[in-house]
């Protein structure tokens, strides 16, 4: 088994202290369940009061923070934008574009930080206030790291401008540097400083710069040797600082809030044209000198050091461990991938590290009632395993409202996830049937293309009709269109309703033909034939002859078919006898009506007036 | 950050043996030695008792939720040799079916992938595995595999549904021919893989041997789109193995030892996207494992029973990239 850097972290669950019991565990869709149990199955219960509590544990609770939600939403926009413009990024402008994306991400972090800071200040003395404060420092650290990565990996600042960027970087993050620069600027050589660093638009080459700096440095040195500042220890100390004397710099430790500030100051005064590749040497020594053996480096220090060493993978790894959610590493890695900086690592769960991290981040989003929609986009942009991940997650989204269900369905339909569509529609159809909303159930089963369920719902409709004498959800049935073909029963339902419509419009001949065809084409279930024949009665009783002789013969045949197939009851009880009685009366009535109609139709057809 | 977001007081009067979230994470089912099965609504951090189901005459070992497309259905199995299927109808839960075809304790129940319909596999201490298939109108058809494992069967777990070839929409609703498979673990130290034949009978397809003591749990990982199949197994011998099969025919399974624990390992379970395996053991801990870059399995977290009253959320160590 592979070694792991450091011990896996332990999460303690509050519970009864017990040696005899174990912990039972299961996964929910977005969380974990733990409870106390005893796995040693014995038959009889010991009636020992076990701990009745079940704890629900979740990762990624950051997803529920209202302020962070803005971070997630806005960074999602930047992410999607980046994926879309990828093809257009070429040549020189590419780098500029990528830097701009990086700055966008950082400004989003900063905005979030500001807002959280407001809350922290407003709520200073409470636990939530403290929590906000700690979140602010975490966000600040994230911005610090991102900024450095931008300078080193995305901007790829060369020697010369590199130091300027680093100066800006430190200035942005450390307010105290202003105090120091005020000191410096108050010295004898401010003009030399300013003109020296007038770099934007500067046409000097690096060599020229180095020469000039060398010259100036030597001049400073001479002043120090000559004792020019001997009269004022402060000025002398300042001169030493300007010469990049480590000891002198360290004396100002209170003004330097941290080692990277110290590093930049050192570089400014001793190695202004430092090459990117040499940074790590100065970084390491700065860290060592600054800490002075009194304390050990913290996670943030290690991350920055890894960046100075240009070890991108180490940066990502350390960030993954130190930060509580995947947001940071997912977005940063994606951006670095666009800069073509990551070698592809083949992982079991993601064809490369970028996909792995993005999908981990997306997983957390799916647990949220509205942020899940963001998760969809992240999956979309993971060509290898995004789709499967999406399929697994999308089915677990609780369909609390019709609106939400429709949104989820649209997502699935747009991506041709037919299995998921079917599954979700079936779930909704089932729910509708249980709540007696048959129309809704029918439309869901049609959408699911689920013939079996459509048959079930159609049967319910027909049963309802038999019991109540009318249809519900007429609109739906009337407008089935080609969907009617989904199942035989559904077709029958549609046609039967059409029959009623024709009858209502007094188009009796058409209605009659339709009614007959429903039986002869076998679309109507046998159990319904009696109802259909009963429906024929009013048509038979009309003043005009509606059913032709031929049709009447057909009806008679159907009736005989129906009655002959009826089995004789062995021991009819009272109820049965009564039902039989009704049946017999109905049949007799039908026979009579049919016979009368037959007579009339024969006469009509046989007479000179024709039809 | 891993934190306890809710603590549900089940008020069970005796040891809890299983707790399962439903598909959406909105409902929780628990079962206990007090012979009851309870259902709670846990939306939005709340806990409302929805049902207290009585019907078993002995400790209830496991509960399992069916897929929501069939409605709200729960299965439970017990020392009383019975399997009960409960269903929610019009807002109330009731017993929908009782299966008493076993001669001793039923230890494990597992619903098949919803693509196959409503099918429940049950493993029992009498060594048999029974398969209950819902055929409609309240009827359940039973198929029994006798002597699946000598001495007893402790766990059953279904393979994810694999859609065979191309799936053409059949308007008449004809079901495609899925190859149904499941795994079982037993007191004969074996893991067995079962396959449904064309005639509807279940046949033993494979025997996986690696454990030196009773197999306590098996878990077939959800499909994540890769051709490989993965099964996790744990045993009285303290070992957890990850079995993988790379070829499509499913014939060669190779075990990889995840870890040897110092105590019996009782339970293994995959997260829904199959990227984390949870292992609960006799040493009072639940450990979470992930596969790393080079195919090795790494422990990423320990969830431990607390000794004190304060729950401290510790930043979770996450996957290491190398």
JSON list of N, CA and C in Angstrom, two decimals, chain A residues 1-2 9-11 13 16-17 21 23 25-27 37 39 45 52 54-58 324 345 347-348 353 360 396 419 422 430 434 449 451 486, chain B residues 1 3 5-8 10 14 16 20 23-24 30 71 169 171 266-267 269-270 275 284 286 290-291 294 297 302 304-306 314-315 317 321-322:
[
{"chain": "A", "resi": 1, "resn": "UNK", "atom": "N", "xyz": [0.84, -1.19, 0.00]},
{"chain": "A", "resi": 1, "resn": "UNK", "atom": "CA", "xyz": [0.00, 0.00, 0.00]},
{"chain": "A", "resi": 1, "resn": "UNK", "atom": "C", "xyz": [0.87, 1.23, 0.00]},
{"chain": "A", "resi": 2, "resn": "UNK", "atom": "N", "xyz": [0.46, 2.23, -0.70]},
{"chain": "A", "resi": 2, "resn": "UNK", "atom": "CA", "xyz": [1.27, 3.42, -0.85]},
{"chain": "A", "resi": 2, "resn": "UNK", "atom": "C", "xyz": [1.35, 4.22, 0.43]},
{"chain": "A", "resi": 9, "resn": "UNK", "atom": "N", "xyz": [-6.68, 12.35, 8.37]},
{"chain": "A", "resi": 9, "resn": "UNK", "atom": "CA", "xyz": [-7.28, 13.10, 9.47]},
{"chain": "A", "resi": 9, "resn": "UNK", "atom": "C", "xyz": [-8.44, 12.32, 10.07]},
{"chain": "A", "resi": 10, "resn": "UNK", "atom": "N", "xyz": [-8.61, 12.58, 11.33]},
{"chain": "A", "resi": 10, "resn": "UNK", "atom": "CA", "xyz": [-9.63, 11.85, 12.07]},
{"chain": "A", "resi": 10, "resn": "UNK", "atom": "C", "xyz": [-10.79, 12.79, 12.38]},
{"chain": "A", "resi": 11, "resn": "UNK", "atom": "N", "xyz": [-11.96, 12.31, 12.14]},
{"chain": "A", "resi": 11, "resn": "UNK", "atom": "CA", "xyz": [-13.14, 13.08, 12.52]},
{"chain": "A", "resi": 11, "resn": "UNK", "atom": "C", "xyz": [-13.81, 12.35, 13.67]},
{"chain": "A", "resi": 13, "resn": "UNK", "atom": "N", "xyz": [-16.79, 11.55, 16.22]},
{"chain": "A", "resi": 13, "resn": "UNK", "atom": "CA", "xyz": [-18.24, 11.64, 16.32]},
{"chain": "A", "resi": 13, "resn": "UNK", "atom": "C", "xyz": [-18.60, 11.58, 17.80]},
{"chain": "A", "resi": 16, "resn": "UNK", "atom": "N", "xyz": [-21.57, 7.93, 22.94]},
{"chain": "A", "resi": 16, "resn": "UNK", "atom": "CA", "xyz": [-21.29, 7.29, 24.21]},
{"chain": "A", "resi": 16, "resn": "UNK", "atom": "C", "xyz": [-19.96, 6.58, 24.14]},
{"chain": "A", "resi": 17, "resn": "UNK", "atom": "N", "xyz": [-19.28, 6.69, 25.19]},
{"chain": "A", "resi": 17, "resn": "UNK", "atom": "CA", "xyz": [-18.01, 6.02, 25.27]},
{"chain": "A", "resi": 17, "resn": "UNK", "atom": "C", "xyz": [-18.26, 4.54, 25.54]},
{"chain": "A", "resi": 21, "resn": "UNK", "atom": "N", "xyz": [-19.10, -1.57, 21.51]},
{"chain": "A", "resi": 21, "resn": "UNK", "atom": "CA", "xyz": [-19.88, -1.35, 20.31]},
{"chain": "A", "resi": 21, "resn": "UNK", "atom": "C", "xyz": [-19.02, -0.87, 19.15]},
{"chain": "A", "resi": 23, "resn": "UNK", "atom": "N", "xyz": [-19.10, 1.01, 14.99]},
{"chain": "A", "resi": 23, "resn": "UNK", "atom": "CA", "xyz": [-19.78, 2.08, 14.30]},
{"chain": "A", "resi": 23, "resn": "UNK", "atom": "C", "xyz": [-20.32, 1.58, 12.97]},
{"chain": "A", "resi": 25, "resn": "UNK", "atom": "N", "xyz": [-22.21, 2.25, 9.36]},
{"chain": "A", "resi": 25, "resn": "UNK", "atom": "CA", "xyz": [-21.98, 3.34, 8.43]},
{"chain": "A", "resi": 25, "resn": "UNK", "atom": "C", "xyz": [-22.72, 3.11, 7.14]},
{"chain": "A", "resi": 26, "resn": "UNK", "atom": "N", "xyz": [-23.25, 4.17, 6.54]},
{"chain": "A", "resi": 26, "resn": "UNK", "atom": "CA", "xyz": [-23.76, 4.04, 5.18]},
{"chain": "A", "resi": 26, "resn": "UNK", "atom": "C", "xyz": [-23.70, 5.34, 4.42]},
{"chain": "A", "resi": 27, "resn": "UNK", "atom": "N", "xyz": [-23.71, 5.24, 3.14]},
{"chain": "A", "resi": 27, "resn": "UNK", "atom": "CA", "xyz": [-23.67, 6.43, 2.30]},
{"chain": "A", "resi": 27, "resn": "UNK", "atom": "C", "xyz": [-25.07, 6.87, 1.95]},
{"chain": "A", "resi": 37, "resn": "UNK", "atom": "N", "xyz": [-23.41, 0.66, 16.91]},
{"chain": "A", "resi": 37, "resn": "UNK", "atom": "CA", "xyz": [-24.07, -0.63, 16.74]},
{"chain": "A", "resi": 37, "resn": "UNK", "atom": "C", "xyz": [-23.18, -1.72, 17.29]},
{"chain": "A", "resi": 39, "resn": "UNK", "atom": "N", "xyz": [-21.94, -5.32, 15.76]},
{"chain": "A", "resi": 39, "resn": "UNK", "atom": "CA", "xyz": [-22.05, -6.18, 14.60]},
{"chain": "A", "resi": 39, "resn": "UNK", "atom": "C", "xyz": [-22.15, -7.65, 14.95]},
{"chain": "A", "resi": 45, "resn": "UNK", "atom": "N", "xyz": [-31.96, -10.20, 21.93]},
{"chain": "A", "resi": 45, "resn": "UNK", "atom": "CA", "xyz": [-31.45, -8.87, 22.21]},
{"chain": "A", "resi": 45, "resn": "UNK", "atom": "C", "xyz": [-31.09, -8.82, 23.68]},
{"chain": "A", "resi": 52, "resn": "UNK", "atom": "N", "xyz": [-29.36, 5.61, 20.69]},
{"chain": "A", "resi": 52, "resn": "UNK", "atom": "CA", "xyz": [-30.36, 5.70, 19.63]},
{"chain": "A", "resi": 52, "resn": "UNK", "atom": "C", "xyz": [-30.08, 6.78, 18.59]},
{"chain": "A", "resi": 54, "resn": "UNK", "atom": "N", "xyz": [-28.45, 8.67, 15.38]},
{"chain": "A", "resi": 54, "resn": "UNK", "atom": "CA", "xyz": [-27.81, 8.48, 14.09]},
{"chain": "A", "resi": 54, "resn": "UNK", "atom": "C", "xyz": [-27.29, 9.84, 13.65]},
{"chain": "A", "resi": 55, "resn": "UNK", "atom": "N", "xyz": [-26.02, 9.88, 13.31]},
{"chain": "A", "resi": 55, "resn": "UNK", "atom": "CA", "xyz": [-25.42, 11.15, 12.93]},
{"chain": "A", "resi": 55, "resn": "UNK", "atom": "C", "xyz": [-25.31, 11.23, 11.43]},
{"chain": "A", "resi": 56, "resn": "UNK", "atom": "N", "xyz": [-25.71, 12.37, 10.91]},
{"chain": "A", "resi": 56, "resn": "UNK", "atom": "CA", "xyz": [-25.60, 12.59, 9.47]},
{"chain": "A", "resi": 56, "resn": "UNK", "atom": "C", "xyz": [-24.42, 13.53, 9.26]},
{"chain": "A", "resi": 57, "resn": "UNK", "atom": "N", "xyz": [-23.47, 13.05, 8.50]},
{"chain": "A", "resi": 57, "resn": "UNK", "atom": "CA", "xyz": [-22.25, 13.82, 8.31]},
{"chain": "A", "resi": 57, "resn": "UNK", "atom": "C", "xyz": [-22.15, 14.26, 6.88]},
{"chain": "A", "resi": 58, "resn": "UNK", "atom": "N", "xyz": [-21.64, 15.43, 6.71]},
{"chain": "A", "resi": 58, "resn": "UNK", "atom": "CA", "xyz": [-21.50, 15.90, 5.35]},
{"chain": "A", "resi": 58, "resn": "UNK", "atom": "C", "xyz": [-20.14, 16.55, 5.14]},
{"chain": "A", "resi": 324, "resn": "UNK", "atom": "N", "xyz": [-10.45, 23.29, 2.63]},
{"chain": "A", "resi": 324, "resn": "UNK", "atom": "CA", "xyz": [-11.58, 22.43, 3.00]},
{"chain": "A", "resi": 324, "resn": "UNK", "atom": "C", "xyz": [-12.53, 22.11, 1.88]},
{"chain": "A", "resi": 345, "resn": "UNK", "atom": "N", "xyz": [-1.90, 13.05, -16.07]},
{"chain": "A", "resi": 345, "resn": "UNK", "atom": "CA", "xyz": [-1.72, 11.91, -15.17]},
{"chain": "A", "resi": 345, "resn": "UNK", "atom": "C", "xyz": [-2.90, 11.00, -15.38]},
{"chain": "A", "resi": 347, "resn": "UNK", "atom": "N", "xyz": [-5.52, 8.82, -14.15]},
{"chain": "A", "resi": 347, "resn": "UNK", "atom": "CA", "xyz": [-6.14, 8.41, -12.90]},
{"chain": "A", "resi": 347, "resn": "UNK", "atom": "C", "xyz": [-7.29, 7.46, -13.19]},
{"chain": "A", "resi": 348, "resn": "UNK", "atom": "N", "xyz": [-7.59, 6.64, -12.24]},
{"chain": "A", "resi": 348, "resn": "UNK", "atom": "CA", "xyz": [-8.72, 5.74, -12.41]},
{"chain": "A", "resi": 348, "resn": "UNK", "atom": "C", "xyz": [-10.02, 6.53, -12.51]},
{"chain": "A", "resi": 353, "resn": "UNK", "atom": "N", "xyz": [-5.77, 14.90, -14.06]},
{"chain": "A", "resi": 353, "resn": "UNK", "atom": "CA", "xyz": [-5.97, 15.53, -12.77]},
{"chain": "A", "resi": 353, "resn": "UNK", "atom": "C", "xyz": [-7.04, 16.62, -12.83]},
{"chain": "A", "resi": 360, "resn": "UNK", "atom": "N", "xyz": [-14.72, 16.29, -8.55]},
{"chain": "A", "resi": 360, "resn": "UNK", "atom": "CA", "xyz": [-14.84, 16.29, -7.09]},
{"chain": "A", "resi": 360, "resn": "UNK", "atom": "C", "xyz": [-15.57, 17.54, -6.64]},
{"chain": "A", "resi": 396, "resn": "UNK", "atom": "N", "xyz": [-30.25, 11.61, -8.55]},
{"chain": "A", "resi": 396, "resn": "UNK", "atom": "CA", "xyz": [-30.43, 11.70, -7.10]},
{"chain": "A", "resi": 396, "resn": "UNK", "atom": "C", "xyz": [-30.94, 13.05, -6.66]},
{"chain": "A", "resi": 419, "resn": "UNK", "atom": "N", "xyz": [-31.99, 7.09, -20.56]},
{"chain": "A", "resi": 419, "resn": "UNK", "atom": "CA", "xyz": [-32.28, 6.24, -19.40]},
{"chain": "A", "resi": 419, "resn": "UNK", "atom": "C", "xyz": [-32.73, 7.07, -18.22]},
{"chain": "A", "resi": 422, "resn": "UNK", "atom": "N", "xyz": [-36.19, 8.51, -18.76]},
{"chain": "A", "resi": 422, "resn": "UNK", "atom": "CA", "xyz": [-37.21, 7.49, -18.52]},
{"chain": "A", "resi": 422, "resn": "UNK", "atom": "C", "xyz": [-37.42, 7.27, -17.03]},
{"chain": "A", "resi": 430, "resn": "UNK", "atom": "N", "xyz": [-45.40, 7.85, -11.21]},
{"chain": "A", "resi": 430, "resn": "UNK", "atom": "CA", "xyz": [-45.78, 7.07, -10.04]},
{"chain": "A", "resi": 430, "resn": "UNK", "atom": "C", "xyz": [-46.33, 7.97, -8.95]},
{"chain": "A", "resi": 434, "resn": "UNK", "atom": "N", "xyz": [-50.17, 8.10, -7.37]},
{"chain": "A", "resi": 434, "resn": "UNK", "atom": "CA", "xyz": [-50.44, 7.97, -5.93]},
{"chain": "A", "resi": 434, "resn": "UNK", "atom": "C", "xyz": [-51.26, 9.13, -5.41]},
{"chain": "A", "resi": 449, "resn": "UNK", "atom": "N", "xyz": [-42.03, 7.50, -22.47]},
{"chain": "A", "resi": 449, "resn": "UNK", "atom": "CA", "xyz": [-42.25, 6.48, -23.50]},
{"chain": "A", "resi": 449, "resn": "UNK", "atom": "C", "xyz": [-42.43, 5.11, -22.83]},
{"chain": "A", "resi": 451, "resn": "UNK", "atom": "N", "xyz": [-44.70, 2.38, -22.16]},
{"chain": "A", "resi": 451, "resn": "UNK", "atom": "CA", "xyz": [-45.97, 1.82, -22.61]},
{"chain": "A", "resi": 451, "resn": "UNK", "atom": "C", "xyz": [-46.72, 1.15, -21.48]},
{"chain": "A", "resi": 486, "resn": "UNK", "atom": "N", "xyz": [-48.57, 4.94, -28.23]},
{"chain": "A", "resi": 486, "resn": "UNK", "atom": "CA", "xyz": [-47.63, 4.37, -27.27]},
{"chain": "A", "resi": 486, "resn": "UNK", "atom": "C", "xyz": [-48.09, 3.00, -26.76]},
{"chain": "B", "resi": 1, "resn": "UNK", "atom": "N", "xyz": [-14.23, 20.28, 4.79]},
{"chain": "B", "resi": 1, "resn": "UNK", "atom": "CA", "xyz": [-14.62, 20.22, 6.20]},
{"chain": "B", "resi": 1, "resn": "UNK", "atom": "C", "xyz": [-15.68, 19.13, 6.35]},
{"chain": "B", "resi": 3, "resn": "UNK", "atom": "N", "xyz": [-18.39, 17.69, 8.76]},
{"chain": "B", "resi": 3, "resn": "UNK", "atom": "CA", "xyz": [-19.05, 17.99, 10.04]},
{"chain": "B", "resi": 3, "resn": "UNK", "atom": "C", "xyz": [-20.36, 17.26, 10.17]},
{"chain": "B", "resi": 5, "resn": "UNK", "atom": "N", "xyz": [-23.96, 17.29, 10.50]},
{"chain": "B", "resi": 5, "resn": "UNK", "atom": "CA", "xyz": [-24.96, 18.32, 10.21]},
{"chain": "B", "resi": 5, "resn": "UNK", "atom": "C", "xyz": [-26.30, 18.04, 10.87]},
{"chain": "B", "resi": 6, "resn": "UNK", "atom": "N", "xyz": [-26.48, 16.83, 11.29]},
{"chain": "B", "resi": 6, "resn": "UNK", "atom": "CA", "xyz": [-27.76, 16.50, 11.91]},
{"chain": "B", "resi": 6, "resn": "UNK", "atom": "C", "xyz": [-27.59, 15.25, 12.75]},
{"chain": "B", "resi": 7, "resn": "UNK", "atom": "N", "xyz": [-28.25, 15.22, 13.85]},
{"chain": "B", "resi": 7, "resn": "UNK", "atom": "CA", "xyz": [-28.25, 14.01, 14.68]},
{"chain": "B", "resi": 7, "resn": "UNK", "atom": "C", "xyz": [-29.70, 13.61, 14.89]},
{"chain": "B", "resi": 8, "resn": "UNK", "atom": "N", "xyz": [-30.03, 12.43, 14.42]},
{"chain": "B", "resi": 8, "resn": "UNK", "atom": "CA", "xyz": [-31.41, 11.99, 14.50]},
{"chain": "B", "resi": 8, "resn": "UNK", "atom": "C", "xyz": [-31.59, 11.09, 15.72]},
{"chain": "B", "resi": 10, "resn": "UNK", "atom": "N", "xyz": [-33.43, 8.38, 17.13]},
{"chain": "B", "resi": 10, "resn": "UNK", "atom": "CA", "xyz": [-34.39, 7.40, 16.62]},
{"chain": "B", "resi": 10, "resn": "UNK", "atom": "C", "xyz": [-35.30, 6.84, 17.71]},
{"chain": "B", "resi": 14, "resn": "UNK", "atom": "N", "xyz": [-33.31, -0.46, 21.55]},
{"chain": "B", "resi": 14, "resn": "UNK", "atom": "CA", "xyz": [-32.23, -1.42, 21.60]},
{"chain": "B", "resi": 14, "resn": "UNK", "atom": "C", "xyz": [-31.25, -1.09, 20.47]},
{"chain": "B", "resi": 16, "resn": "UNK", "atom": "N", "xyz": [-29.15, -0.41, 17.28]},
{"chain": "B", "resi": 16, "resn": "UNK", "atom": "CA", "xyz": [-29.48, -0.15, 15.88]},
{"chain": "B", "resi": 16, "resn": "UNK", "atom": "C", "xyz": [-28.55, -1.00, 15.03]},
{"chain": "B", "resi": 20, "resn": "UNK", "atom": "N", "xyz": [-30.32, 3.54, 6.58]},
{"chain": "B", "resi": 20, "resn": "UNK", "atom": "CA", "xyz": [-30.18, 3.77, 5.14]},
{"chain": "B", "resi": 20, "resn": "UNK", "atom": "C", "xyz": [-30.92, 5.03, 4.72]},
{"chain": "B", "resi": 23, "resn": "UNK", "atom": "N", "xyz": [-33.05, 7.34, -1.81]},
{"chain": "B", "resi": 23, "resn": "UNK", "atom": "CA", "xyz": [-32.39, 7.78, -3.02]},
{"chain": "B", "resi": 23, "resn": "UNK", "atom": "C", "xyz": [-31.98, 9.24, -3.01]},
{"chain": "B", "resi": 24, "resn": "UNK", "atom": "N", "xyz": [-32.84, 10.08, -2.48]},
{"chain": "B", "resi": 24, "resn": "UNK", "atom": "CA", "xyz": [-32.62, 11.52, -2.54]},
{"chain": "B", "resi": 24, "resn": "UNK", "atom": "C", "xyz": [-32.02, 12.10, -1.28]},
{"chain": "B", "resi": 30, "resn": "UNK", "atom": "N", "xyz": [-34.37, 3.14, 9.62]},
{"chain": "B", "resi": 30, "resn": "UNK", "atom": "CA", "xyz": [-33.48, 2.50, 10.59]},
{"chain": "B", "resi": 30, "resn": "UNK", "atom": "C", "xyz": [-34.14, 1.23, 11.10]},
{"chain": "B", "resi": 71, "resn": "UNK", "atom": "N", "xyz": [-42.36, 3.77, -6.23]},
{"chain": "B", "resi": 71, "resn": "UNK", "atom": "CA", "xyz": [-43.08, 4.30, -5.08]},
{"chain": "B", "resi": 71, "resn": "UNK", "atom": "C", "xyz": [-42.16, 4.26, -3.87]},
{"chain": "B", "resi": 169, "resn": "UNK", "atom": "N", "xyz": [-35.90, 1.65, -28.85]},
{"chain": "B", "resi": 169, "resn": "UNK", "atom": "CA", "xyz": [-37.18, 1.89, -28.19]},
{"chain": "B", "resi": 169, "resn": "UNK", "atom": "C", "xyz": [-38.26, 0.97, -28.69]},
{"chain": "B", "resi": 171, "resn": "UNK", "atom": "N", "xyz": [-42.07, 0.35, -28.59]},
{"chain": "B", "resi": 171, "resn": "UNK", "atom": "CA", "xyz": [-43.30, 1.02, -28.15]},
{"chain": "B", "resi": 171, "resn": "UNK", "atom": "C", "xyz": [-44.19, 0.12, -27.31]},
{"chain": "B", "resi": 266, "resn": "UNK", "atom": "N", "xyz": [-16.63, -5.62, 9.28]},
{"chain": "B", "resi": 266, "resn": "UNK", "atom": "CA", "xyz": [-18.04, -6.00, 9.15]},
{"chain": "B", "resi": 266, "resn": "UNK", "atom": "C", "xyz": [-18.73, -5.49, 7.90]},
{"chain": "B", "resi": 267, "resn": "UNK", "atom": "N", "xyz": [-18.32, -4.32, 7.46]},
{"chain": "B", "resi": 267, "resn": "UNK", "atom": "CA", "xyz": [-19.15, -3.67, 6.46]},
{"chain": "B", "resi": 267, "resn": "UNK", "atom": "C", "xyz": [-18.32, -2.87, 5.47]},
{"chain": "B", "resi": 269, "resn": "UNK", "atom": "N", "xyz": [-18.81, -0.34, 1.89]},
{"chain": "B", "resi": 269, "resn": "UNK", "atom": "CA", "xyz": [-19.86, 0.34, 1.14]},
{"chain": "B", "resi": 269, "resn": "UNK", "atom": "C", "xyz": [-19.27, 1.41, 0.23]},
{"chain": "B", "resi": 270, "resn": "UNK", "atom": "N", "xyz": [-19.77, 1.48, -1.00]},
{"chain": "B", "resi": 270, "resn": "UNK", "atom": "CA", "xyz": [-19.27, 2.44, -1.99]},
{"chain": "B", "resi": 270, "resn": "UNK", "atom": "C", "xyz": [-20.10, 3.72, -1.98]},
{"chain": "B", "resi": 275, "resn": "UNK", "atom": "N", "xyz": [-16.23, 6.46, -5.99]},
{"chain": "B", "resi": 275, "resn": "UNK", "atom": "CA", "xyz": [-14.83, 6.82, -5.85]},
{"chain": "B", "resi": 275, "resn": "UNK", "atom": "C", "xyz": [-14.31, 6.73, -4.43]},
{"chain": "B", "resi": 284, "resn": "UNK", "atom": "N", "xyz": [-13.88, 0.12, 16.04]},
{"chain": "B", "resi": 284, "resn": "UNK", "atom": "CA", "xyz": [-14.57, 1.37, 16.35]},
{"chain": "B", "resi": 284, "resn": "UNK", "atom": "C", "xyz": [-14.38, 2.49, 15.36]},
{"chain": "B", "resi": 286, "resn": "UNK", "atom": "N", "xyz": [-14.56, 3.99, 11.20]},
{"chain": "B", "resi": 286, "resn": "UNK", "atom": "CA", "xyz": [-14.95, 3.87, 9.80]},
{"chain": "B", "resi": 286, "resn": "UNK", "atom": "C", "xyz": [-13.87, 4.55, 9.01]},
{"chain": "B", "resi": 290, "resn": "UNK", "atom": "N", "xyz": [-9.59, 5.72, -1.03]},
{"chain": "B", "resi": 290, "resn": "UNK", "atom": "CA", "xyz": [-9.70, 6.16, -2.42]},
{"chain": "B", "resi": 290, "resn": "UNK", "atom": "C", "xyz": [-8.56, 5.55, -3.19]},
{"chain": "B", "resi": 291, "resn": "UNK", "atom": "N", "xyz": [-8.80, 5.32, -4.47]},
{"chain": "B", "resi": 291, "resn": "UNK", "atom": "CA", "xyz": [-7.71, 4.80, -5.28]},
{"chain": "B", "resi": 291, "resn": "UNK", "atom": "C", "xyz": [-6.87, 5.96, -5.78]},
{"chain": "B", "resi": 294, "resn": "UNK", "atom": "N", "xyz": [-1.55, 5.68, -9.01]},
{"chain": "B", "resi": 294, "resn": "UNK", "atom": "CA", "xyz": [-0.94, 4.48, -9.56]},
{"chain": "B", "resi": 294, "resn": "UNK", "atom": "C", "xyz": [-1.66, 3.20, -9.16]},
{"chain": "B", "resi": 297, "resn": "UNK", "atom": "N", "xyz": [-4.53, 1.80, -3.16]},
{"chain": "B", "resi": 297, "resn": "UNK", "atom": "CA", "xyz": [-5.63, 2.34, -2.37]},
{"chain": "B", "resi": 297, "resn": "UNK", "atom": "C", "xyz": [-5.08, 3.05, -1.15]},
{"chain": "B", "resi": 302, "resn": "UNK", "atom": "N", "xyz": [-10.36, 8.96, 8.70]},
{"chain": "B", "resi": 302, "resn": "UNK", "atom": "CA", "xyz": [-10.84, 8.08, 9.75]},
{"chain": "B", "resi": 302, "resn": "UNK", "atom": "C", "xyz": [-12.04, 8.73, 10.40]},
{"chain": "B", "resi": 304, "resn": "UNK", "atom": "N", "xyz": [-14.12, 8.35, 13.63]},
{"chain": "B", "resi": 304, "resn": "UNK", "atom": "CA", "xyz": [-13.90, 7.60, 14.85]},
{"chain": "B", "resi": 304, "resn": "UNK", "atom": "C", "xyz": [-14.97, 7.89, 15.88]},
{"chain": "B", "resi": 305, "resn": "UNK", "atom": "N", "xyz": [-15.26, 6.94, 16.66]},
{"chain": "B", "resi": 305, "resn": "UNK", "atom": "CA", "xyz": [-16.23, 7.19, 17.72]},
{"chain": "B", "resi": 305, "resn": "UNK", "atom": "C", "xyz": [-15.60, 8.05, 18.78]},
{"chain": "B", "resi": 306, "resn": "UNK", "atom": "N", "xyz": [-16.30, 9.10, 19.14]},
{"chain": "B", "resi": 306, "resn": "UNK", "atom": "CA", "xyz": [-15.71, 10.07, 20.05]},
{"chain": "B", "resi": 306, "resn": "UNK", "atom": "C", "xyz": [-15.74, 9.61, 21.49]},
{"chain": "B", "resi": 314, "resn": "UNK", "atom": "N", "xyz": [-12.68, 18.24, 11.84]},
{"chain": "B", "resi": 314, "resn": "UNK", "atom": "CA", "xyz": [-11.28, 18.34, 11.45]},
{"chain": "B", "resi": 314, "resn": "UNK", "atom": "C", "xyz": [-11.23, 18.41, 9.94]},
{"chain": "B", "resi": 315, "resn": "UNK", "atom": "N", "xyz": [-10.38, 19.27, 9.45]},
{"chain": "B", "resi": 315, "resn": "UNK", "atom": "CA", "xyz": [-10.24, 19.38, 8.00]},
{"chain": "B", "resi": 315, "resn": "UNK", "atom": "C", "xyz": [-9.84, 18.03, 7.44]},
{"chain": "B", "resi": 317, "resn": "UNK", "atom": "N", "xyz": [-8.34, 15.23, 5.21]},
{"chain": "B", "resi": 317, "resn": "UNK", "atom": "CA", "xyz": [-7.22, 15.09, 4.28]},
{"chain": "B", "resi": 317, "resn": "UNK", "atom": "C", "xyz": [-7.76, 14.55, 2.98]},
{"chain": "B", "resi": 321, "resn": "UNK", "atom": "N", "xyz": [-2.42, 13.99, -4.93]},
{"chain": "B", "resi": 321, "resn": "UNK", "atom": "CA", "xyz": [-2.09, 13.86, -6.35]},
{"chain": "B", "resi": 321, "resn": "UNK", "atom": "C", "xyz": [-0.59, 13.71, -6.49]},
{"chain": "B", "resi": 322, "resn": "UNK", "atom": "N", "xyz": [-0.16, 12.85, -7.34]},
{"chain": "B", "resi": 322, "resn": "UNK", "atom": "CA", "xyz": [1.29, 12.76, -7.51]},
{"chain": "B", "resi": 322, "resn": "UNK", "atom": "C", "xyz": [1.64, 12.63, -8.96]}
]
